[in-house]
Tab-separated table of C-alpha atoms in Angstrom:
chain	number	residue	atom	x	y	z
A	1	UNK	CA	9.034	29.452	38.268
A	2	UNK	CA	8.233	32.409	36.037
A	3	UNK	CA	6.176	30.242	33.722
A	4	UNK	CA	4.148	28.806	36.577
A	5	UNK	CA	3.344	32.308	37.775
A	6	UNK	CA	2.293	33.669	34.414
A	7	UNK	CA	0.565	30.713	32.730
A	8	UNK	CA	-2.833	30.864	34.566
A	9	UNK	CA	-3.227	34.544	33.677
A	10	UNK	CA	-1.967	34.329	30.115
A	11	UNK	CA	-4.395	31.494	29.406
A	12	UNK	CA	-7.371	33.396	30.767
A	13	UNK	CA	-9.970	33.284	27.928
A	14	UNK	CA	-12.748	35.187	29.636
A	15	UNK	CA	-10.807	38.475	29.799
A	16	UNK	CA	-7.525	38.477	27.821
A	17	UNK	CA	-6.693	42.098	28.588
A	18	UNK	CA	-7.200	41.614	32.313
A	19	UNK	CA	-5.150	38.439	32.226
A	20	UNK	CA	-2.285	40.163	30.413
A	21	UNK	CA	-2.219	43.002	32.954
A	22	UNK	CA	-2.118	40.532	35.833
A	23	UNK	CA	0.653	38.573	34.116
A	24	UNK	CA	2.805	41.670	33.709
A	25	UNK	CA	2.162	42.626	37.305
A	26	UNK	CA	3.141	39.175	38.548
A	27	UNK	CA	6.301	39.218	36.445
A	28	UNK	CA	7.335	42.619	37.830
A	29	UNK	CA	6.761	41.449	41.421
A	30	UNK	CA	8.779	38.289	40.755
A	31	UNK	CA	11.743	40.195	39.252
A	32	UNK	CA	11.654	42.764	42.054
A	33	UNK	CA	11.694	39.991	44.648
A	34	UNK	CA	14.653	38.235	43.029
A	35	UNK	CA	16.735	41.398	42.811
A	36	UNK	CA	15.930	42.898	46.197
A	37	UNK	CA	18.536	43.073	48.992
A	38	UNK	CA	16.339	40.772	51.061
A	39	UNK	CA	16.804	37.983	48.533
A	40	UNK	CA	20.612	38.245	48.851
A	41	UNK	CA	20.488	37.257	52.517
A	42	UNK	CA	19.927	33.734	53.728
A	43	UNK	CA	20.303	31.641	56.833
A	44	UNK	CA	23.687	30.496	55.534
A	45	UNK	CA	25.216	33.970	55.458
A	46	UNK	CA	26.551	33.618	59.011
A	47	UNK	CA	29.553	31.705	57.598
A	48	UNK	CA	31.033	35.054	56.548
A	49	UNK	CA	31.740	35.676	60.230
A	50	UNK	CA	34.507	33.072	60.031
A	51	UNK	CA	36.542	35.285	57.682
A	52	UNK	CA	39.418	37.059	59.420
A	53	UNK	CA	40.238	40.718	58.924
A	54	UNK	CA	43.559	40.870	57.067
A	55	UNK	CA	43.558	44.571	56.226
A	56	UNK	CA	47.127	45.872	56.124
A	57	UNK	CA	47.996	48.693	58.510
A	58	UNK	CA	47.846	52.073	56.837
A	59	UNK	CA	50.871	54.300	56.217
A	60	UNK	CA	53.080	51.256	55.679
A	61	UNK	CA	54.761	49.912	52.585
A	62	UNK	CA	53.238	46.573	51.633
A	63	UNK	CA	55.805	44.060	50.382
A	64	UNK	CA	54.695	40.865	48.664
A	65	UNK	CA	57.578	38.427	48.207
A	66	UNK	CA	57.275	35.401	45.941
A	67	UNK	CA	59.595	32.397	46.053
A	68	UNK	CA	59.766	29.506	43.638
A	69	UNK	CA	58.534	26.276	45.201
A	70	UNK	CA	61.089	23.474	44.962
A	71	UNK	CA	62.909	25.314	42.185
A	72	UNK	CA	66.115	23.310	42.550
A	73	UNK	CA	64.223	20.332	41.168
A	74	UNK	CA	62.467	22.505	38.584
A	75	UNK	CA	65.802	23.928	37.373
A	76	UNK	CA	67.393	20.475	37.131
A	77	UNK	CA	64.488	18.955	35.212
A	78	UNK	CA	64.450	21.876	32.759
A	79	UNK	CA	68.238	21.855	32.281
A	80	UNK	CA	68.938	25.360	33.564
A	81	UNK	CA	72.516	26.459	32.979
A	82	UNK	CA	74.750	26.643	36.081
A	83	UNK	CA	75.310	28.811	38.034
A	84	UNK	CA	72.965	31.250	36.240
A	85	UNK	CA	70.592	30.701	33.344
A	86	UNK	CA	69.955	34.028	31.628
A	87	UNK	CA	66.815	32.675	29.963
A	88	UNK	CA	65.312	31.866	33.342
A	89	UNK	CA	66.318	35.232	34.804
A	90	UNK	CA	64.798	37.057	31.822
A	91	UNK	CA	61.586	35.063	32.201
A	92	UNK	CA	61.379	35.937	35.902
A	93	UNK	CA	61.850	39.610	35.072
A	94	UNK	CA	59.233	39.506	32.317
A	95	UNK	CA	56.758	37.916	34.730
A	96	UNK	CA	57.514	40.577	37.341
A	97	UNK	CA	57.072	43.320	34.737
A	98	UNK	CA	53.661	41.841	33.916
A	99	UNK	CA	52.672	42.108	37.585
A	100	UNK	CA	53.780	45.745	37.796
A	101	UNK	CA	51.908	46.682	34.627
A	102	UNK	CA	48.774	45.124	36.093
A	103	UNK	CA	49.170	46.745	39.521
A	104	UNK	CA	50.536	50.236	39.002
A	105	UNK	CA	50.738	50.951	42.742
A	106	UNK	CA	53.878	48.782	42.853
A	107	UNK	CA	56.684	51.350	42.979
A	108	UNK	CA	59.639	48.959	42.868
A	109	UNK	CA	60.235	45.241	42.465
A	110	UNK	CA	63.484	43.464	43.232
A	111	UNK	CA	64.368	39.981	42.036
A	112	UNK	CA	67.173	37.462	42.149
A	113	UNK	CA	67.357	33.752	41.427
A	114	UNK	CA	63.817	32.348	41.917
A	115	UNK	CA	62.348	35.166	44.007
A	116	UNK	CA	60.811	38.596	43.473
A	117	UNK	CA	59.688	41.229	45.979
A	118	UNK	CA	56.959	43.723	45.042
A	119	UNK	CA	56.632	46.972	47.005
A	120	UNK	CA	53.255	48.727	47.068
A	121	UNK	CA	53.360	52.417	47.872
A	122	UNK	CA	52.300	53.508	51.339
A	123	UNK	CA	49.109	55.192	50.185
A	124	UNK	CA	47.945	52.272	48.057
A	125	UNK	CA	44.348	51.178	48.550
A	126	UNK	CA	44.319	48.336	46.047
A	127	UNK	CA	41.900	45.590	47.156
A	128	UNK	CA	41.211	47.726	50.245
A	129	UNK	CA	44.721	46.736	51.435
A	130	UNK	CA	43.628	43.158	52.125
A	131	UNK	CA	46.781	41.061	52.425
A	132	UNK	CA	45.217	37.878	51.029
A	133	UNK	CA	43.879	39.676	47.961
A	134	UNK	CA	47.197	41.392	47.248
A	135	UNK	CA	49.267	38.251	47.719
A	136	UNK	CA	47.029	35.953	45.675
A	137	UNK	CA	46.715	38.445	42.829
A	138	UNK	CA	50.472	38.956	42.638
A	139	UNK	CA	51.144	35.211	42.844
A	140	UNK	CA	48.548	34.255	40.232
A	141	UNK	CA	49.583	37.006	37.806
A	142	UNK	CA	53.256	36.091	38.181
A	143	UNK	CA	52.696	32.334	37.822
A	144	UNK	CA	50.419	32.620	34.801
A	145	UNK	CA	52.868	35.049	33.151
A	146	UNK	CA	55.737	32.625	33.761
A	147	UNK	CA	53.863	29.919	31.874
A	148	UNK	CA	52.535	32.309	29.212
A	149	UNK	CA	55.965	33.709	28.309
A	150	UNK	CA	57.904	30.436	28.654
A	151	UNK	CA	58.279	29.865	24.909
A	152	UNK	CA	59.526	33.415	24.361
A	153	UNK	CA	62.650	32.557	26.350
A	154	UNK	CA	62.991	28.763	26.092
A	155	UNK	CA	61.793	28.281	22.529
A	156	UNK	CA	60.768	24.728	21.730
A	157	UNK	CA	62.029	23.362	25.042
A	158	UNK	CA	58.836	22.055	26.661
A	159	UNK	CA	57.557	23.136	30.042
A	160	UNK	CA	57.323	19.770	31.745
A	161	UNK	CA	55.003	20.811	34.548
A	162	UNK	CA	53.565	24.045	35.989
A	163	UNK	CA	55.889	25.973	38.329
A	164	UNK	CA	54.691	26.971	41.778
A	165	UNK	CA	55.343	30.150	43.764
A	166	UNK	CA	54.513	30.802	47.393
A	167	UNK	CA	53.999	34.291	48.750
A	168	UNK	CA	54.061	36.294	51.948
A	169	UNK	CA	53.094	39.830	52.938
A	170	UNK	CA	55.261	42.018	55.191
A	171	UNK	CA	54.662	45.634	56.233
A	172	UNK	CA	57.432	48.210	56.625
A	173	UNK	CA	56.516	51.511	58.337
A	174	UNK	CA	59.508	53.652	57.361
A	175	UNK	CA	61.759	54.334	54.393
A	176	UNK	CA	64.726	53.059	56.394
A	177	UNK	CA	62.943	49.774	57.113
A	178	UNK	CA	62.061	49.306	53.457
A	179	UNK	CA	65.559	50.125	52.246
A	180	UNK	CA	67.043	47.720	54.801
A	181	UNK	CA	64.700	45.004	53.552
A	182	UNK	CA	65.760	45.509	49.934
A	183	UNK	CA	69.422	45.722	51.045
A	184	UNK	CA	68.986	42.388	52.820
A	185	UNK	CA	67.670	40.772	49.638
A	186	UNK	CA	70.532	42.193	47.537
A	187	UNK	CA	73.118	41.075	50.089
A	188	UNK	CA	71.526	37.626	49.923
A	189	UNK	CA	71.878	37.738	46.126
A	190	UNK	CA	75.604	38.513	46.421
A	191	UNK	CA	76.273	35.795	49.013
A	192	UNK	CA	74.387	33.096	47.097
A	193	UNK	CA	75.767	34.023	43.688
A	194	UNK	CA	79.370	34.128	44.886
A	195	UNK	CA	78.988	30.703	46.465
A	196	UNK	CA	77.274	29.237	43.386
A	197	UNK	CA	79.856	30.736	41.027
A	198	UNK	CA	82.718	29.103	42.946
A	199	UNK	CA	80.822	25.856	43.518
A	200	UNK	CA	79.971	25.281	39.866
A	201	UNK	CA	83.435	26.350	38.755
A	202	UNK	CA	84.882	23.634	40.971
A	203	UNK	CA	82.407	21.089	39.557
A	204	UNK	CA	82.233	22.032	35.871
A	205	UNK	CA	85.800	23.290	35.387
A	206	UNK	CA	87.699	21.760	38.295
A	207	UNK	CA	86.344	18.241	37.919
A	208	UNK	CA	85.171	17.891	41.526
A	209	UNK	CA	82.012	16.092	42.510
A	210	UNK	CA	79.274	18.127	44.152
A	211	UNK	CA	80.162	16.556	47.520
A	212	UNK	CA	83.838	17.392	47.096
A	213	UNK	CA	82.977	20.977	46.101
A	214	UNK	CA	80.811	21.378	49.211
A	215	UNK	CA	83.627	20.089	51.414
A	216	UNK	CA	86.110	22.431	49.722
A	217	UNK	CA	83.949	25.482	50.456
A	218	UNK	CA	83.117	24.643	54.076
A	219	UNK	CA	84.258	27.422	56.398
A	220	UNK	CA	85.407	29.733	53.604
A	221	UNK	CA	84.669	33.461	53.642
A	222	UNK	CA	84.115	35.817	50.696
A	223	UNK	CA	87.859	36.518	50.323
A	224	UNK	CA	88.636	32.791	50.137
A	225	UNK	CA	86.018	32.254	47.440
A	226	UNK	CA	87.307	35.170	45.385
A	227	UNK	CA	90.844	33.785	45.671
A	228	UNK	CA	89.736	30.342	44.433
A	229	UNK	CA	88.002	31.903	41.436
A	230	UNK	CA	90.963	34.063	40.508
A	231	UNK	CA	93.864	31.745	41.221
A	232	UNK	CA	92.349	28.517	39.904
A	233	UNK	CA	89.964	29.657	37.169
A	234	UNK	CA	91.241	33.147	36.261
A	235	UNK	CA	87.818	34.619	37.103
A	236	UNK	CA	87.539	38.096	38.606
A	237	UNK	CA	84.192	38.000	40.358
A	238	UNK	CA	83.747	41.765	39.939
A	239	UNK	CA	83.668	41.222	36.174
A	240	UNK	CA	80.742	38.818	36.341
A	241	UNK	CA	77.472	40.168	34.807
A	242	UNK	CA	75.891	42.795	37.104
A	243	UNK	CA	72.479	41.131	37.109
A	244	UNK	CA	74.065	37.950	38.459
A	245	UNK	CA	75.850	39.842	41.244
A	246	UNK	CA	73.282	42.589	41.942
A	247	UNK	CA	69.932	41.125	40.911
A	248	UNK	CA	67.280	43.162	39.092
A	249	UNK	CA	65.379	46.225	40.291
A	250	UNK	CA	62.276	47.203	38.307
A	251	UNK	CA	60.946	50.740	38.614
A	252	UNK	CA	58.605	53.080	36.750
A	253	UNK	CA	60.424	55.656	34.632
A	254	UNK	CA	59.459	58.189	31.996
A	255	UNK	CA	60.974	57.295	28.646
A	256	UNK	CA	60.848	59.064	25.316
A	257	UNK	CA	59.262	57.042	22.515
A	258	UNK	CA	59.688	58.155	18.922
A	259	UNK	CA	57.284	56.969	16.238
A	260	UNK	CA	56.684	57.865	12.591
A	261	UNK	CA	53.181	58.678	11.352
A	262	UNK	CA	51.764	59.217	7.889
A	263	UNK	CA	49.831	62.487	7.534
A	264	UNK	CA	47.615	63.076	4.509
A	265	UNK	CA	47.897	66.554	3.058
A	266	UNK	CA	45.770	67.907	0.191
A	267	UNK	CA	48.484	67.226	-2.365
A	268	UNK	CA	50.642	64.563	-0.743
A	269	UNK	CA	51.313	62.195	2.143
A	270	UNK	CA	54.010	63.223	4.568
A	271	UNK	CA	55.893	61.318	7.262
A	272	UNK	CA	56.047	63.076	10.599
A	273	UNK	CA	58.188	62.046	13.575
A	274	UNK	CA	56.326	62.173	16.895
A	275	UNK	CA	58.015	61.931	20.296
A	276	UNK	CA	55.995	61.052	23.373
A	277	UNK	CA	56.881	60.703	27.023
A	278	UNK	CA	55.497	57.549	28.629
A	279	UNK	CA	55.910	55.731	31.926
A	280	UNK	CA	57.396	52.291	31.488
A	281	UNK	CA	58.817	49.604	33.729
A	282	UNK	CA	62.600	49.657	33.356
A	283	UNK	CA	65.217	47.248	34.689
A	284	UNK	CA	68.323	48.245	36.664
A	285	UNK	CA	71.181	45.925	37.646
A	286	UNK	CA	72.936	48.123	40.151
A	287	UNK	CA	73.678	48.659	43.823
A	288	UNK	CA	70.550	49.533	45.804
A	289	UNK	CA	72.207	49.352	49.226
A	290	UNK	CA	73.990	52.692	48.940
A	291	UNK	CA	72.384	56.107	48.591
A	292	UNK	CA	73.087	56.832	44.923
A	293	UNK	CA	70.226	54.761	43.486
A	294	UNK	CA	67.712	56.397	45.825
A	295	UNK	CA	68.978	59.898	45.085
A	296	UNK	CA	68.603	59.246	41.374
A	297	UNK	CA	65.045	57.940	41.841
A	298	UNK	CA	63.465	59.936	44.679
A	299	UNK	CA	59.947	59.243	43.396
A	300	UNK	CA	60.067	55.659	44.703
A	301	UNK	CA	59.870	56.543	48.395
A	302	UNK	CA	57.163	58.616	50.075
A	303	UNK	CA	57.892	61.167	52.762
A	304	UNK	CA	58.285	59.713	56.255
A	305	UNK	CA	56.651	62.706	57.896
């Protein structure tokens, strides 16, 4: 289109200077027209009215929870160790750390098994608090990180197909609500891990089939499961790895990093030790239901007032 506008004037032989001025003028008008706000609008723009407003209510913690899609099948096809595969848990945590480093408004993340919950601070205005933007960014960053870091944890074992994670957004208006949510997820971790520890002990060590193990555990309570572990397999559940029993909480903490630098002096080179304080994402495998964790890390929660 630009050529068709400028050619008649550029080819003007009777007055080259006049033709050149007209050509420049036409070009400037054309560029101005293309870049004007009027050009951005069209008769099709009405379709934007179909978009729904998904802005999250202010003064609420925004929680994005991801769950692995059909991860029982995924774990079986990739030969995950039972009842817990530390490689898979480390990969989940690395993927969650990647999300937190990308979105620094996440004040805490909690994960267990094939799920992770990410808590955005109350005052966060990332993506103008649009739920769809927050959820899709967290999900895409987590999923791509899971694939990207796979070889770091599984070595030459191939990733047979891409994993999938679904997400949801929930708002919690108070510190008590948020703590109860995270307590719920940690209680779920304990219940599931205790069951799986007994179940796979019965199958892998006790020689039962999966159906027989399910029948054996029907109607049992936590005390019954602990008794089976101890009396039949000499396993004290309280001695199991904390991250299996408690899950993983990721938070921002200041850590001291010490590095050595070479400094050139007039007569020599000298090594100097430099210590810096930096914020890093650190992992904790501890109880987050009680008060101690929150007293030790008061910066996570914002004032309710």
